[in-house]
Coordinates of C-alpha atoms and ligand atoms in Angstrom, one line a residue:
M204 CA -32.7 -20.8 31.1
N205 CA -29.5 -19.5 32.9
L206 CA -27.2 -16.3 31.7
T207 CA -24.4 -19.5 30.6
Q208 CA -27.2 -21.1 28.4
V209 CA -28.7 -17.9 26.7
K210 CA -25.4 -16.6 25.5
Q211 CA -25.3 -19.1 23.0
H212 CA -29.2 -18.1 21.1
D213 CA -29.4 -17.1 17.7
S214 CA -31.9 -14.6 16.5
T215 CA -34.5 -17.2 15.6
Q216 CA -34.5 -18.5 19.6
W217 CA -34.5 -15.3 21.0
K218 CA -37.2 -14.7 18.3
A219 CA -39.5 -17.8 18.9
V220 CA -38.3 -16.8 22.9
A221 CA -39.8 -13.3 22.7
T222 CA -43.1 -15.1 20.9
D223 CA -43.3 -16.9 23.7
A224 CA -43.1 -14.3 26.5
R225 CA -45.3 -12.1 24.7
S226 CA -48.2 -14.7 25.1
H227 CA -48.4 -14.5 28.9
I228 CA -47.0 -11.3 29.8
E229 CA -47.6 -10.2 33.4
T230 CA -49.5 -7.2 33.3
R231 CA -51.1 -6.7 37.2
L232 CA -49.4 -5.0 40.0
L233 CA -48.0 -7.1 42.7
I234 CA -48.9 -6.1 45.9
D235 CA -48.6 -8.4 49.1
G236 CA -47.1 -11.3 47.8
K237 CA -49.9 -11.4 45.3
F238 CA -51.1 -9.7 41.8
V239 CA -53.7 -7.7 41.6
D240 CA -55.3 -5.7 39.1
A241 CA -55.2 -1.7 39.8
I242 CA -58.2 -0.9 41.9
K243 CA -60.3 1.5 39.6
G244 CA -59.1 -0.7 36.7
G245 CA -56.7 1.8 35.3
R246 CA -54.5 0.6 32.3
F247 CA -51.7 2.0 30.4
V248 CA -50.1 0.3 26.5
T249 CA -46.5 -0.8 26.5
S250 CA -44.7 -1.0 22.9
N251 CA -42.0 -2.4 21.8
P252 CA -39.8 0.8 20.9
A253 CA -38.5 -1.4 17.2
N254 CA -41.3 -2.0 15.4
G255 CA -44.4 0.4 17.4
E256 CA -46.5 -3.0 18.2
T257 CA -48.3 -3.2 21.3
L258 CA -46.9 -5.3 23.4
A259 CA -49.4 -5.6 26.2
E260 CA -52.1 -3.4 28.3
M261 CA -50.8 -2.9 31.9
S262 CA -52.6 -2.1 35.1
A263 CA -51.8 1.8 35.7
G264 CA -51.4 1.9 39.7
G265 CA -53.4 5.2 40.9
V266 CA -53.1 6.8 44.5
E267 CA -55.3 3.8 46.0
D268 CA -53.2 1.1 45.2
I269 CA -50.0 3.3 46.2
D270 CA -52.0 3.4 49.5
R271 CA -52.3 -0.7 49.4
A272 CA -49.2 -1.4 48.4
V273 CA -47.6 0.9 51.5
A274 CA -49.8 -0.6 53.9
A275 CA -48.7 -4.2 53.2
A276 CA -44.9 -3.3 52.7
R277 CA -45.6 -1.0 56.1
K278 CA -47.1 -4.1 57.8
A279 CA -44.5 -6.6 56.8
F280 CA -42.2 -4.3 58.1
Y281 CA -43.8 -4.2 61.4
S282 CA -44.6 -7.8 62.2
G283 CA -40.9 -8.3 61.3
V284 CA -40.5 -10.7 59.3
W285 CA -37.9 -9.2 56.9
S286 CA -36.3 -5.9 59.4
R287 CA -35.9 -8.5 62.2
L288 CA -35.2 -11.9 60.5
A289 CA -31.4 -12.8 61.5
P290 CA -28.6 -11.7 59.0
R291 CA -27.8 -14.9 58.4
D292 CA -31.6 -15.9 57.2
R293 CA -32.0 -12.3 55.3
M294 CA -28.6 -13.0 53.1
D295 CA -29.9 -16.4 52.1
V296 CA -32.9 -15.1 50.6
L297 CA -31.3 -13.0 48.7
Y298 CA -28.7 -15.3 47.4
R299 CA -31.9 -17.6 46.0
F300 CA -33.2 -14.4 44.8
A301 CA -29.8 -13.6 42.9
D302 CA -29.8 -16.9 41.6
L303 CA -33.1 -16.9 40.4
V304 CA -32.2 -13.8 38.5
D305 CA -29.3 -15.9 36.6
E306 CA -31.7 -18.7 35.7
N307 CA -34.5 -16.9 34.6
A308 CA -32.6 -14.7 32.5
E309 CA -33.6 -15.9 28.8
Q310 CA -37.4 -14.6 30.4
L311 CA -36.0 -11.3 31.6
A312 CA -33.9 -10.5 29.1
V313 CA -36.3 -10.7 26.6
L314 CA -38.9 -9.1 28.1
E315 CA -35.9 -6.0 29.1
T316 CA -35.6 -6.0 25.4
L317 CA -39.2 -6.2 23.9
D318 CA -39.8 -3.3 26.0
M319 CA -37.2 -0.9 26.0
G320 CA -36.1 -2.0 22.7
K321 CA -32.1 -2.4 24.2
P322 CA -29.5 -5.0 22.2
I323 CA -30.3 -8.2 23.6
A324 CA -26.5 -9.0 23.5
D325 CA -26.3 -6.1 25.8
V326 CA -28.9 -7.2 28.8
I327 CA -27.2 -10.8 28.7
N328 CA -23.7 -9.4 28.5
L329 CA -24.1 -6.2 30.7
D330 CA -27.3 -5.3 32.6
L331 CA -28.0 -8.6 33.6
P332 CA -24.6 -9.9 35.1
A333 CA -24.8 -6.5 37.0
V334 CA -28.1 -7.2 38.3
V335 CA -27.0 -10.5 39.7
A336 CA -23.8 -9.1 40.8
T337 CA -25.5 -6.4 42.9
I338 CA -28.3 -9.0 44.5
R339 CA -24.7 -10.9 45.8
F340 CA -23.0 -7.7 46.8
M341 CA -25.8 -6.2 48.8
A342 CA -26.3 -9.3 50.5
E343 CA -23.0 -10.2 51.9
C344 CA -23.3 -6.1 53.3
I345 CA -25.8 -7.5 55.2
D346 CA -23.7 -8.8 58.2
K347 CA -21.4 -6.3 57.8
I348 CA -23.3 -3.3 58.8
E349 CA -22.2 -2.4 62.1
G350 CA -22.7 0.2 64.9
S351 CA -20.3 1.0 67.4
V352 CA -19.3 1.7 71.3
T353 CA -18.2 5.1 71.8
N354 CA -15.6 6.2 74.3
T355 CA -17.2 7.6 77.1
D356 CA -16.5 7.9 81.0
S357 CA -16.7 5.1 82.8
S358 CA -20.0 5.5 84.3
S359 CA -21.7 5.1 80.8
M360 CA -21.7 3.0 78.3
H361 CA -22.6 4.8 75.0
M362 CA -24.1 2.8 71.8
I363 CA -24.8 3.7 68.2
L364 CA -26.8 1.7 66.5
R365 CA -28.3 1.1 62.5
E366 CA -31.3 0.3 61.9
P367 CA -34.0 0.4 59.0
L368 CA -35.7 3.2 58.2
G369 CA -38.7 1.2 57.3
V370 CA -41.2 1.5 54.4
V371 CA -38.7 2.8 51.1
G372 CA -40.3 3.9 47.9
A373 CA -38.1 3.7 44.8
I374 CA -38.9 5.1 41.4
S375 CA -36.9 3.5 38.7
P376 CA -36.3 4.9 35.0
W377 CA -36.7 3.4 31.7
N378 CA -32.3 3.0 30.1
Y379 CA -31.7 0.4 32.6
P380 CA -34.7 -1.2 33.7
L381 CA -33.8 -3.9 35.9
L382 CA -30.6 -2.3 36.7
M383 CA -31.6 1.0 38.1
A384 CA -34.9 -0.4 40.1
T385 CA -32.0 -3.0 41.4
W386 CA -29.6 -0.6 42.6
K387 CA -32.6 1.0 45.0
I388 CA -34.2 -1.8 45.9
A389 CA -31.1 -4.4 46.6
P390 CA -29.6 -2.2 49.5
A391 CA -32.6 -1.5 51.2
L392 CA -34.1 -5.0 51.2
A393 CA -30.5 -5.5 52.6
A394 CA -30.6 -3.3 55.0
G395 CA -34.1 -4.2 56.7
N396 CA -36.5 -2.5 54.6
T397 CA -39.5 -3.7 52.7
V398 CA -39.7 -1.6 49.3
V399 CA -42.6 0.0 46.9
L400 CA -41.2 0.2 43.2
K401 CA -42.9 2.2 40.8
P402 CA -41.1 1.7 37.6
A403 CA -41.2 3.6 34.3
E404 CA -43.8 3.3 32.6
Q405 CA -41.7 3.2 29.1
A406 CA -40.4 -0.9 30.6
P407 CA -42.8 -1.5 33.0
M408 CA -42.8 -5.5 32.2
S409 CA -39.0 -6.7 33.7
C410 CA -39.7 -5.6 37.0
L411 CA -42.9 -7.6 38.0
R412 CA -40.6 -10.5 36.7
L413 CA -37.9 -9.9 39.1
G414 CA -40.7 -8.9 42.6
E415 CA -41.6 -12.5 41.5
L416 CA -38.6 -13.9 41.5
F417 CA -38.0 -12.3 45.1
L418 CA -41.2 -14.3 46.4
Q419 CA -40.7 -17.6 44.6
A420 CA -36.8 -17.0 46.4
G421 CA -38.3 -16.8 49.7
G422 CA -38.8 -12.7 50.4
P423 CA -41.9 -12.7 52.3
P424 CA -45.6 -10.9 50.8
G425 CA -45.6 -7.2 51.3
V426 CA -41.6 -6.5 51.9
L427 CA -41.0 -6.4 47.8
N428 CA -44.1 -4.5 46.5
V429 CA -44.4 -3.3 42.0
V430 CA -46.7 -1.1 41.2
N431 CA -46.7 0.2 37.6
G432 CA -48.7 3.2 36.6
M433 CA -47.9 7.0 35.5
G434 CA -45.4 9.0 37.5
E435 CA -47.4 11.9 37.8
I436 CA -50.0 9.5 39.9
A437 CA -48.1 6.9 40.8
G438 CA -44.6 8.2 41.5
R439 CA -46.0 11.4 42.9
A440 CA -48.7 9.3 45.3
L441 CA -45.7 7.5 46.6
A442 CA -43.5 10.1 47.0
L443 CA -45.8 12.0 48.8
H444 CA -47.1 9.2 51.1
N445 CA -46.5 10.2 54.9
D446 CA -46.0 6.1 55.9
V447 CA -42.8 5.9 53.4
A448 CA -39.8 7.0 55.0
K449 CA -37.3 7.2 52.5
L450 CA -37.7 7.6 48.7
T451 CA -34.9 7.0 45.7
F452 CA -35.2 8.5 42.6
T453 CA -33.1 7.6 39.3
G454 CA -34.8 10.2 36.8
S455 CA -34.7 13.6 35.2
T456 CA -33.3 16.3 37.3
E457 CA -36.8 18.2 36.3
V458 CA -38.6 15.5 38.1
G459 CA -35.7 14.9 40.9
K460 CA -36.6 18.5 42.2
L461 CA -40.6 17.5 42.2
I462 CA -39.1 14.6 44.9
L463 CA -37.7 16.8 47.3
Q464 CA -41.1 19.3 46.7
Y465 CA -43.3 16.2 47.6
S466 CA -41.1 15.1 50.9
G467 CA -41.3 18.7 51.7
Q468 CA -45.1 18.7 51.0
S469 CA -45.6 15.4 53.3
N470 CA -43.5 14.1 55.9
M471 CA -40.0 15.0 55.2
K472 CA -39.1 11.8 53.8
R473 CA -35.2 11.2 52.8
V474 CA -34.9 11.6 49.5
A475 CA -32.2 10.2 47.6
L476 CA -31.9 11.2 43.7
E477 CA -29.5 10.3 41.3
C478 CA -30.5 12.4 38.2
G479 CA -29.5 13.7 34.8
G480 CA -25.8 14.6 33.7
K481 CA -24.0 15.8 30.8
S482 CA -20.7 14.3 31.5
P483 CA -17.6 15.0 29.7
Q484 CA -14.3 12.9 28.8
I485 CA -11.1 15.3 28.3
F486 CA -8.5 14.2 26.1
M487 CA -5.1 15.7 26.7
A488 CA -3.1 15.7 24.4
D489 CA -0.5 13.6 25.4
L490 CA -2.9 10.7 26.5
P491 CA -1.1 7.3 26.3
D492 CA -2.7 5.3 23.5
L493 CA -5.5 7.5 20.8
D494 CA -6.8 4.3 19.6
K495 CA -7.9 3.5 23.2
A496 CA -9.6 7.1 24.0
V497 CA -11.5 7.1 20.3
A498 CA -13.2 3.3 21.1
A499 CA -13.4 4.7 24.6
A500 CA -15.4 7.9 23.1
Y501 CA -17.8 6.5 21.3
N502 CA -18.6 3.7 23.5
G503 CA -19.1 5.7 26.2
I504 CA -21.7 7.9 23.9
F505 CA -23.2 5.3 21.5
A506 CA -23.6 2.3 23.7
N507 CA -27.2 1.8 25.1
M508 CA -28.2 4.4 22.0
G509 CA -26.5 7.0 24.8
E510 CA -29.6 6.2 26.8
V511 CA -27.4 6.4 29.6
C512 CA -26.8 9.0 32.8
S513 CA -23.2 9.1 32.6
A514 CA -23.0 9.0 28.3
G515 CA -19.8 11.3 28.0
S516 CA -21.8 13.5 25.4
R517 CA -19.3 16.4 25.6
L518 CA -15.8 15.8 24.0
L519 CA -13.2 17.8 25.1
V520 CA -10.4 17.5 23.3
E521 CA -6.9 19.6 23.1
R522 CA -6.2 21.3 20.0
P523 CA -3.2 19.8 18.9
I524 CA -4.9 16.6 18.5
Y525 CA -8.4 17.9 18.1
N526 CA -8.2 17.1 13.7
E527 CA -6.5 13.4 14.5
F528 CA -9.3 12.8 17.3
I529 CA -11.9 13.7 14.8
E530 CA -10.3 11.6 11.8
R531 CA -10.1 8.6 13.9
F532 CA -13.2 9.4 15.3
I533 CA -14.9 9.0 11.5
A534 CA -12.9 6.4 10.7
E535 CA -13.6 4.0 13.4
G536 CA -16.5 5.4 15.2
E537 CA -19.0 6.2 12.6
H538 CA -19.6 2.7 11.5
A539 CA -18.9 1.3 15.3
Y540 CA -22.7 0.7 15.9
K541 CA -25.2 -0.2 13.6
P542 CA -28.8 0.4 14.0
G543 CA -31.1 -3.0 13.9
E544 CA -33.2 -5.5 15.1
P545 CA -32.9 -5.6 19.3
L546 CA -33.3 -9.5 18.9
D547 CA -30.8 -10.1 16.9
P548 CA -27.7 -11.0 19.0
A549 CA -25.2 -9.6 16.4
T550 CA -27.1 -6.5 16.9
N551 CA -25.4 -3.2 18.9
M552 CA -27.4 -0.4 18.7
G553 CA -31.6 -1.2 19.4
P554 CA -34.6 2.1 18.3
L555 CA -34.8 4.9 21.8
V556 CA -37.3 4.0 23.9
D557 CA -40.0 5.4 21.7
R558 CA -41.5 8.1 19.4
E559 CA -41.2 11.1 21.6
S560 CA -37.6 10.7 22.2
Q561 CA -36.6 10.1 18.7
Q562 CA -38.5 13.2 17.5
R563 CA -36.5 14.8 20.4
V564 CA -33.1 13.9 20.0
L565 CA -33.6 14.5 16.0
G566 CA -34.8 18.1 16.8
M567 CA -31.5 18.6 19.1
I568 CA -29.6 17.8 16.5
E569 CA -31.1 19.5 14.3
T570 CA -30.9 22.8 16.7
G571 CA -27.1 21.7 17.0
K572 CA -26.7 22.7 13.7
K573 CA -28.9 25.9 13.0
E574 CA -26.0 26.9 16.3
G575 CA -23.2 26.1 13.9
A576 CA -21.6 22.7 14.5
T577 CA -20.0 20.8 12.3
L578 CA -21.9 17.6 11.8
H579 CA -19.5 14.6 10.7
F580 CA -21.9 11.7 10.4
G581 CA -25.5 10.4 11.3
G582 CA -28.0 13.1 12.8
T583 CA -30.4 11.1 10.5
K584 CA -32.8 8.0 10.6
P585 CA -31.4 5.0 9.5
K586 CA -33.2 3.3 6.2
G587 CA -35.2 0.3 6.6
L588 CA -35.8 0.7 10.3
D589 CA -38.7 3.3 9.8
E590 CA -41.3 1.4 11.9
G591 CA -38.8 1.5 14.9
A592 CA -37.7 4.7 16.6
Y593 CA -34.5 4.6 15.8
V594 CA -31.5 7.5 15.3
N595 CA -28.0 6.8 13.6
P596 CA -25.1 7.5 15.5
T597 CA -24.3 11.1 15.2
L598 CA -21.1 13.4 15.8
F599 CA -20.6 16.7 15.7
G600 CA -17.7 18.6 16.0
D601 CA -16.6 22.2 16.7
V602 CA -18.8 22.5 19.7
N603 CA -19.3 25.6 21.8
N604 CA -20.0 24.5 25.3
S605 CA -22.8 27.7 25.4
M606 CA -24.4 25.7 22.0
T607 CA -28.0 23.7 23.3
I608 CA -26.3 21.0 22.4
A609 CA -23.3 21.0 25.1
R610 CA -25.7 22.7 27.8
Q611 CA -28.6 19.6 27.9
E612 CA -29.1 15.9 28.1
I613 CA -30.5 14.5 25.1
F614 CA -30.6 11.5 26.4
G615 CA -29.0 9.8 22.0
P616 CA -26.2 9.2 20.7
V617 CA -25.1 13.0 20.5
A618 CA -21.3 12.9 20.4
S619 CA -20.4 16.9 20.8
V620 CA -16.3 17.8 20.4
I621 CA -15.7 20.5 22.0
P622 CA -11.8 21.7 21.5
F623 CA -10.1 23.7 24.1
D624 CA -5.9 25.0 24.9
G625 CA -4.8 23.1 28.2
A626 CA -6.1 21.8 31.2
E627 CA -7.3 25.7 32.8
E628 CA -9.8 25.4 30.1
A629 CA -10.4 22.2 30.5
I630 CA -11.9 22.4 34.0
H631 CA -13.7 25.6 33.5
I632 CA -15.2 24.0 30.8
A633 CA -15.9 20.9 32.4
N634 CA -17.5 22.4 35.2
D635 CA -19.9 24.8 32.9
T636 CA -22.9 22.5 33.5
I637 CA -25.9 22.0 36.3
Y638 CA -24.4 19.0 36.2
G639 CA -21.7 16.6 37.5
L640 CA -22.5 12.6 37.5
A641 CA -19.1 11.3 36.0
S642 CA -16.0 12.8 33.7
G643 CA -13.3 10.9 32.0
I644 CA -9.8 12.2 32.0
W645 CA -7.0 11.1 29.6
T646 CA -3.6 11.8 30.4
R647 CA -0.2 10.4 30.9
D648 CA 1.1 12.9 33.4
I649 CA 0.1 11.7 36.8
N650 CA 0.7 15.4 38.3
K651 CA -1.8 16.6 35.5
A652 CA -4.3 13.7 36.7
F653 CA -4.5 14.6 40.3
A654 CA -5.2 18.4 39.4
L655 CA -7.7 17.3 37.3
I656 CA -9.3 14.9 39.3
K657 CA -9.3 17.3 42.7
N658 CA -10.5 20.3 39.7
I659 CA -13.9 18.2 38.4
E660 CA -17.3 18.9 39.8
A661 CA -18.3 15.3 39.2
G662 CA -18.7 12.4 41.3
V663 CA -16.9 9.9 39.3
V664 CA -13.8 10.4 37.4
W665 CA -12.3 7.7 35.6
V666 CA -8.6 8.3 34.0
N667 CA -7.5 6.8 31.5
S668 CA -10.7 4.7 30.5
Y669 CA -14.5 4.5 30.8
E670 CA -17.3 2.9 32.6
D671 CA -15.2 1.0 34.0
G672 CA -15.5 0.2 37.9
D673 CA -17.2 -2.6 40.3
M674 CA -19.4 -3.2 43.0
T675 CA -17.4 -1.1 45.4
Q676 CA -17.6 1.6 43.9
P677 CA -19.9 4.6 44.8
F678 CA -21.8 5.9 42.1
G679 CA -24.0 9.3 41.5
G680 CA -23.5 13.1 41.1
Y681 CA -22.1 16.2 42.2
K682 CA -24.9 19.2 41.5
Q683 CA -28.2 18.4 39.6
S684 CA -27.0 15.2 39.0
G685 CA -28.3 14.0 42.6
Q686 CA -27.0 13.1 46.0
A687 CA -27.6 9.7 46.5
R688 CA -24.6 7.2 45.9
D689 CA -25.6 3.7 44.0
K690 CA -23.5 0.5 44.4
C691 CA -21.1 0.5 47.6
M692 CA -21.1 -0.6 51.0
E693 CA -21.9 3.3 51.7
S694 CA -25.3 2.6 49.2
V695 CA -26.7 0.2 52.1
K696 CA -25.8 2.1 54.9
S697 CA -28.1 4.9 53.3
Y698 CA -31.1 2.6 54.1
T699 CA -30.3 2.4 57.8
Q700 CA -31.1 5.4 60.4
C701 CA -28.6 5.5 63.1
K702 CA -29.8 5.6 66.8
S703 CA -27.7 6.5 69.5
A704 CA -28.3 5.0 73.0
W705 CA -26.4 5.7 76.1
I706 CA -26.4 3.9 78.9
R707 CA -26.1 5.0 82.8
L708 CA -24.6 2.3 84.6
A709 CA -24.9 1.8 88.3
A710 CA -22.5 3.2 90.7
E711 CA -20.5 0.5 91.6
Ligands
LIG993 P1 -38.1 10.2 34.2 O1 -37.7 11.6 35.3 O2 -39.0 11.2 33.0 O3 -38.8 9.7 34.9 C1 -38.9 8.6 36.3 C2 -39.2 7.8 37.0 O4 -39.8 9.3 37.7 C3 -40.2 7.3 36.3 O5 -40.4 5.9 36.5 C4 -42.0 7.9 36.2 O6 -42.9 7.7 35.8 C5 -41.3 8.9 37.4 N1 -41.8 10.3 37.4 C6 -42.0 11.5 36.6 N2 -43.3 11.9 36.8 C7 -43.1 12.3 38.3 C8 -43.3 12.9 39.2 N3 -44.1 14.0 39.2 N4 -43.6 12.2 40.5 C9 -43.1 11.0 40.7 N5 -42.4 10.3 40.0 C10 -42.7 10.8 38.6 O7 -36.7 10.2 33.9 P2 -36.7 8.9 32.5 O8 -36.7 10.0 31.4 O9 -37.4 7.6 32.9 O10 -34.9 8.4 32.8 C11 -33.7 9.4 32.4 C12 -33.1 10.1 33.1 O11 -33.1 9.4 34.3 C13 -31.9 11.1 32.5 O12 -31.9 12.1 33.2 C14 -31.1 9.9 33.0 O13 -29.5 10.7 33.0 C15 -31.4 9.6 34.2 N6 -30.6 8.5 34.8 C16 -29.9 9.1 36.1 C17 -29.3 8.2 35.9 C18 -27.9 8.3 37.6 O14 -27.8 7.0 38.1 N7 -27.4 9.1 38.1 C19 -29.2 6.3 35.8 C20 -30.7 6.6 34.9 C21 -31.0 7.2 34.5

């Protein structure tokens, strides 16, 4: 069933779809166009964070499985079956791929929700439409990738050609399993590369189906391989592989640093990193609409359970509006998100991805209390949902930027409000972090907005909005949030390399 049709499903229908999907979960690795077991037979369990039930025992790829996936991708690359396919033909495959994602929305959505607890409403209204849009956009870019002819003296002709890199290794996180994987594989494929994808072990199911749909769309075997497994084994082997030309990674800053090391220890492969964040939203006293601003504040941190790299986790509020901001946030934000069964389309907050995350987030909340922040609401597990890894939406006020909750990425539904005086102090606090992914500015003063835009160290700045954008927007960080840019034409180009061809012309 396609995206439009599944929007009509109620909770009973989704539960029936989930029961059906659970009876035939694909657990193997997708290598060279075929589903295969891990060579050494390794397996790991994936479970439903909403109730702790085991969903499947997935094949755990080892070093030898990464080797054969990379070999398949390399063979496919050098055969030219994809890299030398006429741009229009490659576009056609990707357009069919996008259509198939849409047509199979029901199954993809339910796998995503079962595996990582994301509300089904979010998957069908946000994640899957974004996956489809990403593949279509990247398909459109294919025949827009251009080289150039430079201005030389008349005895020479100089062309700059753009060529694919070869085998791209992609390592993705669990918070948007399909979307984050697609932000990697779609531009890499569009540019003519072949890919080995290693999804996160917390949410391994949906990307296998994605790989299968690529084959159904006419993608040649070996062009997109999906190898599940543990990060420290399969991920590490991919990042260390000498036949991988580029490793594109989305995940934590800690692992991002390892990926850089692996590159240096192996073949100096290119590395693209999209890592963590501790993004500030700055609310100036002259902001145009407090209702909209407060809604953006709680949506920016409670959506997707706060498991968002660009979550607006530090809310910087200018002192003259501080009390009113907190009051409104409590009045409107405390009940805006209600933890519940993620398969119910009325639910807007699911569990965290696993028990470990739940314990970590609750631990951070305890630290926030101990360090003197004011807990306005939340901070607990919701009643009646003990089977799942749930945490209630939480608001801390009177936060100081030196507190642990203001410095570390919590990756949960925990908002921290920090008061400040004047734009200069706002800039100082906003930049006083190792991260630099996203930021928001709320003001009606265009000059103030420009001053803040120029001075904030972040890859994305939203003004009087948050988490807005479309496929033309480069998405990525400054500082330890990484150096890659996903989405946008720049992303496709980053999966190409330039070749200079200097031709000496025969004398006339
Ligand atoms: P993570 O770093 O633990 O894992 C990410 C991926 O890396 C997984 O596939 C994992 O298996 C793999 N991995 C783990 N150890 C590895 C190793 N030693 N070698 C190779 N691969 C290894 O991150 P996570 O918990 O899955 O995701 C959450 C993090 O991702 C957060 O920090 C979040 O901010 C970040 N994130 C960033 C963006 C962005 O665009 N900047 C988007 C989404 C998530």
